[in-house]
Tab-separated table of C-alpha atoms in Angstrom:
chain	number	residue	atom	x	y	z
A	9	MET	CA	115.841	92.033	126.601
A	10	SER	CA	112.182	92.608	126.216
A	11	GLY	CA	112.640	93.149	122.415
A	12	SER	CA	114.163	89.841	122.006
A	13	ARG	CA	111.529	88.125	124.208
A	14	LYS	CA	108.829	89.619	121.975
A	15	LEU	CA	110.616	88.264	118.939
A	16	ARG	CA	110.680	84.948	120.283
A	17	ASP	CA	107.073	84.889	120.703
A	18	ARG	CA	105.845	83.189	117.643
A	19	GLY	CA	102.091	83.685	118.166
A	20	THR	CA	101.588	87.400	118.396
A	21	GLY	CA	104.143	88.988	115.951
A	22	MET	CA	104.500	92.757	115.970
A	23	GLY	CA	102.429	95.634	116.882
A	24	MET	CA	99.132	96.830	115.186
A	25	THR	CA	100.649	99.714	112.980
A	26	VAL	CA	103.062	97.143	111.318
A	27	LYS	CA	100.377	94.600	110.943
A	28	THR	CA	98.070	97.270	109.195
A	29	VAL	CA	100.897	98.431	106.771
A	30	THR	CA	101.697	94.665	105.954
A	31	ARG	CA	98.077	94.205	105.091
A	32	TRP	CA	98.271	97.002	102.433
A	33	LEU	CA	101.617	96.010	101.257
A	34	LYS	CA	101.518	92.141	100.994
A	35	GLY	CA	99.211	92.307	97.798
A	36	PRO	CA	101.457	94.694	95.854
A	37	ILE	CA	104.512	92.878	96.788
A	38	LEU	CA	103.083	89.588	95.716
A	39	LEU	CA	101.703	91.104	92.496
A	40	PHE	CA	105.228	92.505	91.800
A	41	GLY	CA	106.764	89.315	92.348
A	42	ILE	CA	104.229	87.360	89.955
A	43	TYR	CA	104.936	90.316	87.235
A	44	LEU	CA	108.628	89.725	87.455
A	45	VAL	CA	108.184	86.097	86.981
A	46	LEU	CA	105.548	86.241	84.152
A	47	TYR	CA	107.301	89.109	82.216
A	48	GLY	CA	110.745	87.744	83.012
A	49	HIS	CA	111.603	87.242	79.264
A	50	VAL	CA	110.390	90.698	78.056
A	51	THR	CA	111.438	93.029	80.828
A	52	PRO	CA	114.047	92.901	83.586
A	53	GLY	CA	113.356	90.290	86.101
A	54	GLY	CA	112.991	86.502	85.662
A	55	GLY	CA	112.274	83.593	87.614
A	56	PHE	CA	114.963	84.055	90.159
A	57	GLY	CA	114.293	87.639	91.100
A	58	GLY	CA	110.622	87.072	91.047
A	59	GLY	CA	110.669	84.043	93.216
A	60	VAL	CA	112.681	85.929	95.868
A	61	VAL	CA	110.200	88.969	95.975
A	62	ILE	CA	107.321	86.450	96.211
A	63	ALA	CA	109.229	84.655	99.155
A	64	SER	CA	109.928	88.031	100.802
A	65	ALA	CA	106.236	88.678	100.642
A	66	PHE	CA	105.549	85.597	102.818
A	67	ILE	CA	108.492	86.377	104.887
A	68	LEU	CA	107.079	89.769	105.724
A	69	ILE	CA	103.578	88.078	106.714
A	70	THR	CA	105.646	85.671	108.943
A	71	LEU	CA	107.529	88.400	110.597
A	72	THR	CA	104.803	90.811	111.382
A	73	SER	CA	101.701	88.507	112.302
A	74	GLY	CA	103.813	85.593	113.763
A	75	GLU	CA	105.014	82.191	112.694
A	76	LEU	CA	101.732	80.498	112.973
A	77	ALA	CA	100.009	82.999	110.589
A	78	GLY	CA	102.776	82.580	108.170
A	79	LEU	CA	102.702	78.677	108.169
A	80	SER	CA	98.945	78.656	108.034
A	81	ILE	CA	99.182	80.447	104.677
A	82	PHE	CA	102.027	78.637	103.236
A	83	SER	CA	102.935	75.424	105.231
A	84	LYS	CA	106.289	73.818	105.489
A	85	GLY	CA	105.023	70.660	103.707
A	86	ALA	CA	103.490	72.645	100.874
A	87	ALA	CA	106.758	74.663	100.484
A	88	SER	CA	108.895	71.621	100.243
A	89	ARG	CA	106.512	69.900	97.790
A	90	LEU	CA	106.257	72.992	95.579
A	91	ASP	CA	110.228	73.292	95.593
A	92	SER	CA	110.596	69.779	94.313
A	93	VAL	CA	107.811	70.159	91.814
A	94	GLY	CA	109.312	73.452	90.526
A	95	LEU	CA	112.696	71.824	89.875
A	96	LEU	CA	110.946	68.716	88.405
A	97	ILE	CA	109.129	70.989	85.962
A	98	PHE	CA	112.245	72.665	84.929
A	99	LEU	CA	114.050	69.262	84.497
A	100	ILE	CA	111.087	67.893	82.363
A	101	LEU	CA	111.233	71.069	80.359
A	102	GLY	CA	114.760	70.399	79.405
A	103	TRP	CA	114.136	66.572	78.851
A	104	LEU	CA	111.284	67.397	76.455
A	105	GLY	CA	113.830	69.170	74.289
A	106	THR	CA	115.589	65.894	73.804
A	107	TRP	CA	112.642	63.542	73.803
A	108	TRP	CA	109.711	65.314	72.249
A	109	ALA	CA	111.480	67.804	69.800
A	110	SER	CA	114.270	65.215	69.432
A	111	GLY	CA	116.884	67.946	69.526
A	112	TYR	CA	119.255	68.671	72.295
A	113	PHE	CA	118.901	69.096	76.155
A	114	PHE	CA	116.931	72.507	76.861
A	115	GLU	CA	116.028	72.859	73.201
A	116	ASN	CA	113.639	75.810	72.811
A	117	PHE	CA	111.221	73.653	70.982
A	118	ILE	CA	108.116	76.089	70.931
A	119	SER	CA	108.777	78.594	68.013
A	120	THR	CA	107.580	82.260	68.244
A	121	SER	CA	106.211	83.860	65.285
A	122	GLU	CA	107.283	87.595	64.680
A	123	THR	CA	103.946	89.047	65.380
A	124	ALA	CA	104.063	87.742	68.924
A	125	TYR	CA	107.468	89.366	69.810
A	126	HIS	CA	107.491	91.519	72.864
A	127	SER	CA	104.245	89.843	74.118
A	128	VAL	CA	103.833	87.517	77.168
A	129	LEU	CA	103.320	84.679	75.070
A	130	SER	CA	106.612	84.648	73.235
A	131	GLY	CA	110.110	83.279	73.886
A	132	GLY	CA	109.071	79.676	73.364
A	133	THR	CA	109.677	77.575	76.481
A	134	MET	CA	111.129	80.534	78.615
A	135	PRO	CA	107.899	81.524	80.320
A	136	ILE	CA	107.277	77.881	81.403
A	137	GLY	CA	111.058	77.795	82.763
A	138	ASN	CA	110.404	81.196	84.420
A	139	LEU	CA	107.357	79.907	86.266
A	140	ALA	CA	109.093	76.733	87.326
A	141	LEU	CA	111.973	78.624	88.661
A	142	GLY	CA	109.813	81.247	90.358
A	143	LEU	CA	107.892	78.477	92.169
A	144	LYS	CA	111.033	76.717	93.116
A	145	VAL	CA	113.029	79.781	94.405
A	146	ALA	CA	110.010	81.121	96.339
A	147	SER	CA	109.246	78.069	98.266
A	148	ALA	CA	112.882	77.278	98.662
A	149	LEU	CA	113.660	80.476	100.297
A	150	PHE	CA	110.521	80.648	102.348
A	151	LEU	CA	111.415	77.044	103.321
A	152	VAL	CA	115.030	78.008	104.528
A	153	PHE	CA	113.595	81.208	106.380
A	154	THR	CA	111.062	79.065	108.254
A	155	VAL	CA	113.628	76.360	109.365
A	156	LEU	CA	116.130	78.934	110.256
A	157	SER	CA	113.946	81.076	112.332
A	158	ALA	CA	112.202	77.965	113.933
A	159	PHE	CA	115.739	76.700	114.819
A	160	GLN	CA	116.417	80.157	116.437
A	161	ILE	CA	113.230	79.763	118.615
A	162	ALA	CA	114.777	76.974	120.708
A	163	GLY	CA	112.628	75.039	123.002
A	164	ARG	CA	109.521	75.202	121.223
A	165	ALA	CA	107.431	72.889	118.826
A	166	ILE	CA	107.781	73.701	115.153
A	167	ASP	CA	106.097	71.016	113.088
A	168	GLY	CA	102.652	71.031	114.697
A	169	LEU	CA	100.833	73.714	116.633
A	170	THR	CA	101.802	72.210	119.938
A	171	ASP	CA	103.732	69.025	120.457
A	172	PRO	CA	102.351	67.239	123.723
A	173	GLU	CA	105.763	65.480	124.320
A	174	GLU	CA	107.582	68.551	124.136
A	175	GLN	CA	105.131	70.430	126.366
A	176	GLN	CA	105.625	67.714	128.977
A	177	ARG	CA	109.262	67.888	128.818
A	178	GLU	CA	109.241	71.543	129.109
A	179	ASP	CA	106.916	71.409	132.287
A	180	LYS	CA	109.024	68.950	133.999
A	181	SER	CA	112.307	70.903	133.499
B	14	MET	CA	129.463	108.366	85.907
B	15	THR	CA	132.658	106.469	86.640
B	16	GLU	CA	133.192	108.806	89.718
B	17	VAL	CA	129.930	107.860	91.232
B	18	LEU	CA	130.637	104.074	90.514
B	19	ALA	CA	134.233	104.676	92.176
B	20	LEU	CA	132.514	106.255	95.057
B	21	LEU	CA	129.826	103.482	95.505
B	22	ILE	CA	132.770	100.792	95.412
B	23	LEU	CA	134.741	102.725	97.938
B	24	LEU	CA	131.805	102.811	100.166
B	25	THR	CA	131.325	99.160	99.765
B	26	VAL	CA	134.889	98.509	100.618
B	27	ILE	CA	134.523	100.630	103.793
B	28	ALA	CA	131.391	98.755	104.814
B	29	ALA	CA	133.085	95.514	104.364
B	30	ILE	CA	136.046	96.450	106.458
B	31	ILE	CA	133.766	97.709	109.164
B	32	THR	CA	132.005	94.190	109.067
B	33	VAL	CA	135.247	92.578	109.775
B	34	LEU	CA	136.647	94.990	112.326
B	35	THR	CA	133.383	95.730	114.529
B	36	THR	CA	133.081	93.639	117.821
B	37	ASN	CA	129.172	93.843	117.841
B	38	LEU	CA	127.361	90.982	116.029
B	39	LEU	CA	124.489	93.168	114.994
B	40	TYR	CA	126.770	96.090	113.638
B	41	ALA	CA	128.498	93.441	111.470
B	42	VAL	CA	125.080	92.220	110.137
B	43	ILE	CA	123.969	95.732	109.283
B	44	SER	CA	127.157	96.572	107.497
B	45	VAL	CA	126.972	93.376	105.494
B	46	GLY	CA	123.476	94.683	104.541
B	47	ALA	CA	125.073	97.989	103.453
B	48	VAL	CA	127.550	96.206	101.342
B	49	GLY	CA	124.734	94.425	99.535
B	50	PHE	CA	122.601	97.404	98.937
B	51	LEU	CA	125.567	99.540	97.774
B	52	LEU	CA	126.404	96.827	95.152
B	53	ALA	CA	122.737	96.636	94.102
B	54	ILE	CA	123.013	100.306	93.363
B	55	ALA	CA	126.291	99.711	91.531
B	56	TYR	CA	124.638	97.308	89.442
B	57	LEU	CA	122.000	99.808	88.453
B	58	PHE	CA	124.653	102.184	87.504
B	59	LEU	CA	126.269	99.549	85.247
B	60	ALA	CA	122.879	99.131	83.492
B	61	ALA	CA	122.302	95.630	84.784
B	62	PRO	CA	118.753	95.742	86.261
B	63	ASP	CA	118.291	92.016	86.284
B	64	VAL	CA	121.292	91.526	88.522
B	65	ALA	CA	120.103	94.448	90.821
B	66	ILE	CA	116.538	93.088	91.325
B	67	VAL	CA	118.027	89.630	92.401
B	68	GLN	CA	120.719	91.343	94.546
B	69	ILE	CA	118.081	93.619	96.343
B	70	GLY	CA	115.764	90.630	96.860
B	71	VAL	CA	118.485	88.114	98.106
B	72	GLU	CA	119.904	90.932	100.303
B	73	VAL	CA	116.690	91.758	101.983
B	74	VAL	CA	115.875	88.066	102.705
B	75	SER	CA	119.241	87.106	103.830
B	76	LEU	CA	119.682	90.339	106.062
B	77	VAL	CA	116.127	89.581	107.568
B	78	ILE	CA	117.242	85.898	108.402
B	79	LEU	CA	120.702	87.272	109.871
B	80	ILE	CA	119.160	89.941	111.971
B	81	ARG	CA	116.500	87.435	113.294
B	82	ALA	CA	119.460	85.034	114.197
B	83	THR	CA	121.301	87.749	115.788
B	84	LEU	CA	118.517	89.564	117.828
B	85	GLY	CA	117.230	86.517	119.479
B	86	ARG	CA	120.236	85.605	121.441
B	87	GLU	CA	122.441	87.837	123.698
B	88	VAL	CA	124.604	89.837	121.387
B	89	GLN	CA	128.038	88.906	122.194
B	90	GLN	CA	130.886	91.265	122.308
B	91	LEU	CA	133.580	89.304	120.328
B	92	LYS	CA	136.991	89.557	121.980
B	93	THR	CA	139.326	89.385	119.043
B	94	VAL	CA	142.755	88.212	119.840
B	95	HIS	CA	145.077	89.209	116.902
B	96	ALA	CA	147.734	86.380	117.019
B	97	VAL	CA	150.820	87.360	115.178
B	98	VAL	CA	151.177	84.022	113.287
B	99	GLY	CA	147.450	84.420	111.945
B	100	VAL	CA	147.776	87.968	110.966
B	101	SER	CA	151.078	87.592	109.118
B	102	PHE	CA	149.650	84.518	107.278
B	103	ALA	CA	146.489	86.678	106.268
B	104	VAL	CA	148.887	89.490	105.166
B	105	ALA	CA	150.817	87.084	103.065
B	106	PHE	CA	147.691	85.568	101.517
B	107	VAL	CA	146.218	89.100	100.575
B	108	ALA	CA	149.667	89.928	99.137
B	109	VAL	CA	149.762	86.783	96.816
B	110	ILE	CA	146.134	87.121	95.714
B	111	GLY	CA	146.876	90.855	95.135
B	112	LEU	CA	149.654	90.258	92.901
B	113	PHE	CA	147.685	87.677	90.907
B	114	GLY	CA	144.822	90.190	90.846
B	115	ILE	CA	147.164	93.023	89.283
B	116	GLN	CA	148.245	90.470	86.593
B	117	VAL	CA	144.664	89.581	85.867
B	118	PHE	CA	143.570	93.371	85.876
B	119	ASN	CA	146.131	94.268	83.367
B	120	GLN	CA	144.872	91.828	80.926
B	121	PHE	CA	141.261	93.051	81.178
B	122	PRO	CA	139.622	95.160	78.482
B	123	GLU	CA	139.344	98.790	79.235
B	124	PHE	CA	136.508	99.794	81.562
B	125	GLY	CA	133.215	100.252	79.646
B	126	ILE	CA	134.286	98.495	76.490
B	127	PRO	CA	132.846	95.050	76.262
B	128	VAL	CA	134.461	91.998	74.932
B	129	MET	CA	132.397	91.826	71.930
B	130	GLU	CA	133.955	94.973	70.638
B	131	ARG	CA	137.344	93.439	70.696
B	132	PHE	CA	136.529	90.104	69.117
B	133	ALA	CA	133.989	89.989	66.284
B	134	ASP	CA	132.911	86.453	66.934
B	135	SER	CA	132.520	86.666	70.790
B	136	PRO	CA	129.264	84.902	71.819
B	137	ALA	CA	127.941	88.012	73.579
B	138	LEU	CA	127.821	89.602	70.159
B	139	VAL	CA	126.235	86.502	68.411
B	140	PHE	CA	123.535	86.334	71.153
B	141	LEU	CA	122.624	90.028	70.966
B	142	GLN	CA	122.381	89.916	67.133
B	143	THR	CA	120.375	86.579	66.664
B	144	GLY	CA	118.850	86.321	70.106
B	145	LEU	CA	115.382	87.645	69.145
B	146	ALA	CA	115.037	85.920	66.074
B	147	THR	CA	116.238	82.564	67.501
B	148	THR	CA	114.439	82.610	70.924
B	149	GLY	CA	111.652	85.235	70.506
B	150	ALA	CA	112.507	86.895	73.851
B	151	PRO	CA	113.654	90.685	73.688
B	152	ASN	CA	115.280	90.479	77.165
B	153	MET	CA	118.622	88.888	76.431
B	154	VAL	CA	119.503	88.110	80.018
B	155	THR	CA	116.724	85.723	80.366
B	156	ALA	CA	117.215	84.315	76.871
B	157	VAL	CA	120.771	83.478	77.889
B	158	LEU	CA	119.766	82.171	81.157
B	159	LEU	CA	116.805	79.958	79.976
B	160	ASP	CA	117.767	79.156	76.492
B	161	PHE	CA	121.512	79.445	75.470
B	162	ARG	CA	122.766	78.574	78.956
B	163	ALA	CA	119.742	76.722	80.553
B	164	TRP	CA	122.324	73.929	81.783
B	165	ASP	CA	123.796	76.577	83.980
B	166	THR	CA	120.379	77.560	85.338
B	167	LEU	CA	119.468	73.903	86.163
B	168	GLY	CA	122.733	73.774	88.069
B	169	GLU	CA	121.819	76.888	90.094
B	170	ALA	CA	118.390	75.494	90.708
B	171	THR	CA	119.914	72.177	91.839
B	172	VAL	CA	122.401	74.072	94.248
B	173	LEU	CA	119.414	76.037	95.684
B	174	PHE	CA	117.388	72.681	96.035
B	175	CYS	CA	120.349	71.085	97.804
B	176	ALA	CA	120.727	74.086	100.141
B	177	ALA	CA	117.064	74.044	101.303
B	178	LEU	CA	117.273	70.161	101.449
B	179	GLY	CA	120.322	70.429	103.727
B	180	ALA	CA	118.702	73.286	105.812
B	181	VAL	CA	115.760	71.169	106.528
B	182	ALA	CA	117.590	68.068	107.201
B	183	VAL	CA	120.039	69.510	109.427
B	184	LEU	CA	117.815	72.016	111.432
B	185	ARG	CA	115.023	69.754	111.878
B	186	ARG	CA	113.617	69.380	115.533
B	187	ASN	CA	112.200	66.072	115.791
B	188	ALA	CA	114.683	63.229	114.820
B	189	ARG	CA	113.160	60.184	113.746
B	190	ILE	CA	113.498	57.547	116.637
B	191	ASN	CA	114.824	54.295	115.617
B	192	PRO	CA	112.091	51.726	116.352
B	193	HIS	CA	114.396	48.879	116.811
B	194	LYS	CA	116.059	50.560	119.829
B	195	SER	CA	114.426	50.401	123.198
B	196	GLU	CA	113.191	53.426	125.077
B	197	ASP	CA	116.188	53.722	127.321
B	198	GLU	CA	118.802	53.649	124.483
B	199	SER	CA	116.973	56.078	122.454
B	200	SER	CA	116.424	58.827	124.989
């Protein structure tokens, strides 16, 4: 029972060993996710996989150093805004194909010269789409994780650091 | 190669059966994770690293969420009552779906021979031949996802957006109090 109580405690997180290892690992994980997103059109990866890896880095921080530490890096408001912005960029990218390039929806309107093959700046609109998708997937998954784990910690305030009304209600009961 | 793949899929099926049959919620979650990771290794053997990356990432995230949701509460020992009617319905469904599945599998191309070798004008072959010249991206999976079939990706992104939206809307803690109602009604 003590293990589950510790998990419920959102402030402290896990032990010192786990926190130290996380401090070393969170940078490489984040970097790997960004690499997967940026090079998605050249090597295996792409916006979806890279976004999931980026989200898992933030989830690792949240799990090891507590929910407050995770939310102070990537707040719920920022996550939901980035989620919407990512989808909007992707939609505008498709719309630009019809409007600006006067072609069809999601036309690849940026042409790639043969000398630029196999480099980051190739693939036309693909890097932009990958970036938008990575942003979207990372923030959406982190948002879902935060909401679900906050739902699990019943009886505590989520949105702010402390909710005074909630505190009073808890004290009365 | 094929033997390794068959072994992996056999282990996946065993893990899936354990998931259904175990009475402990935590064991069920762990064996669901085993299913996902074994599938990821199977994708690697099938030379699909793109799918394997996504599979591992989603598996880790969903497993963490599931374990966190399971560990917090008292793990319930599920008492399964196998009703005769329910079991017979399940067996009948599995039999019907299996019959259809055998019919479908008979029409599949042989394992390891892609469709583009059977039909010369299949889209896969066209994508592979003209993909680099028309899109400028050597990774054909991303070229299909973000150029040839970007509509599908837009739909997928919208599904994820709606899932996040639904989770935030359903699981929010502070409901908006209707200002027109009095204090007694709202409480």
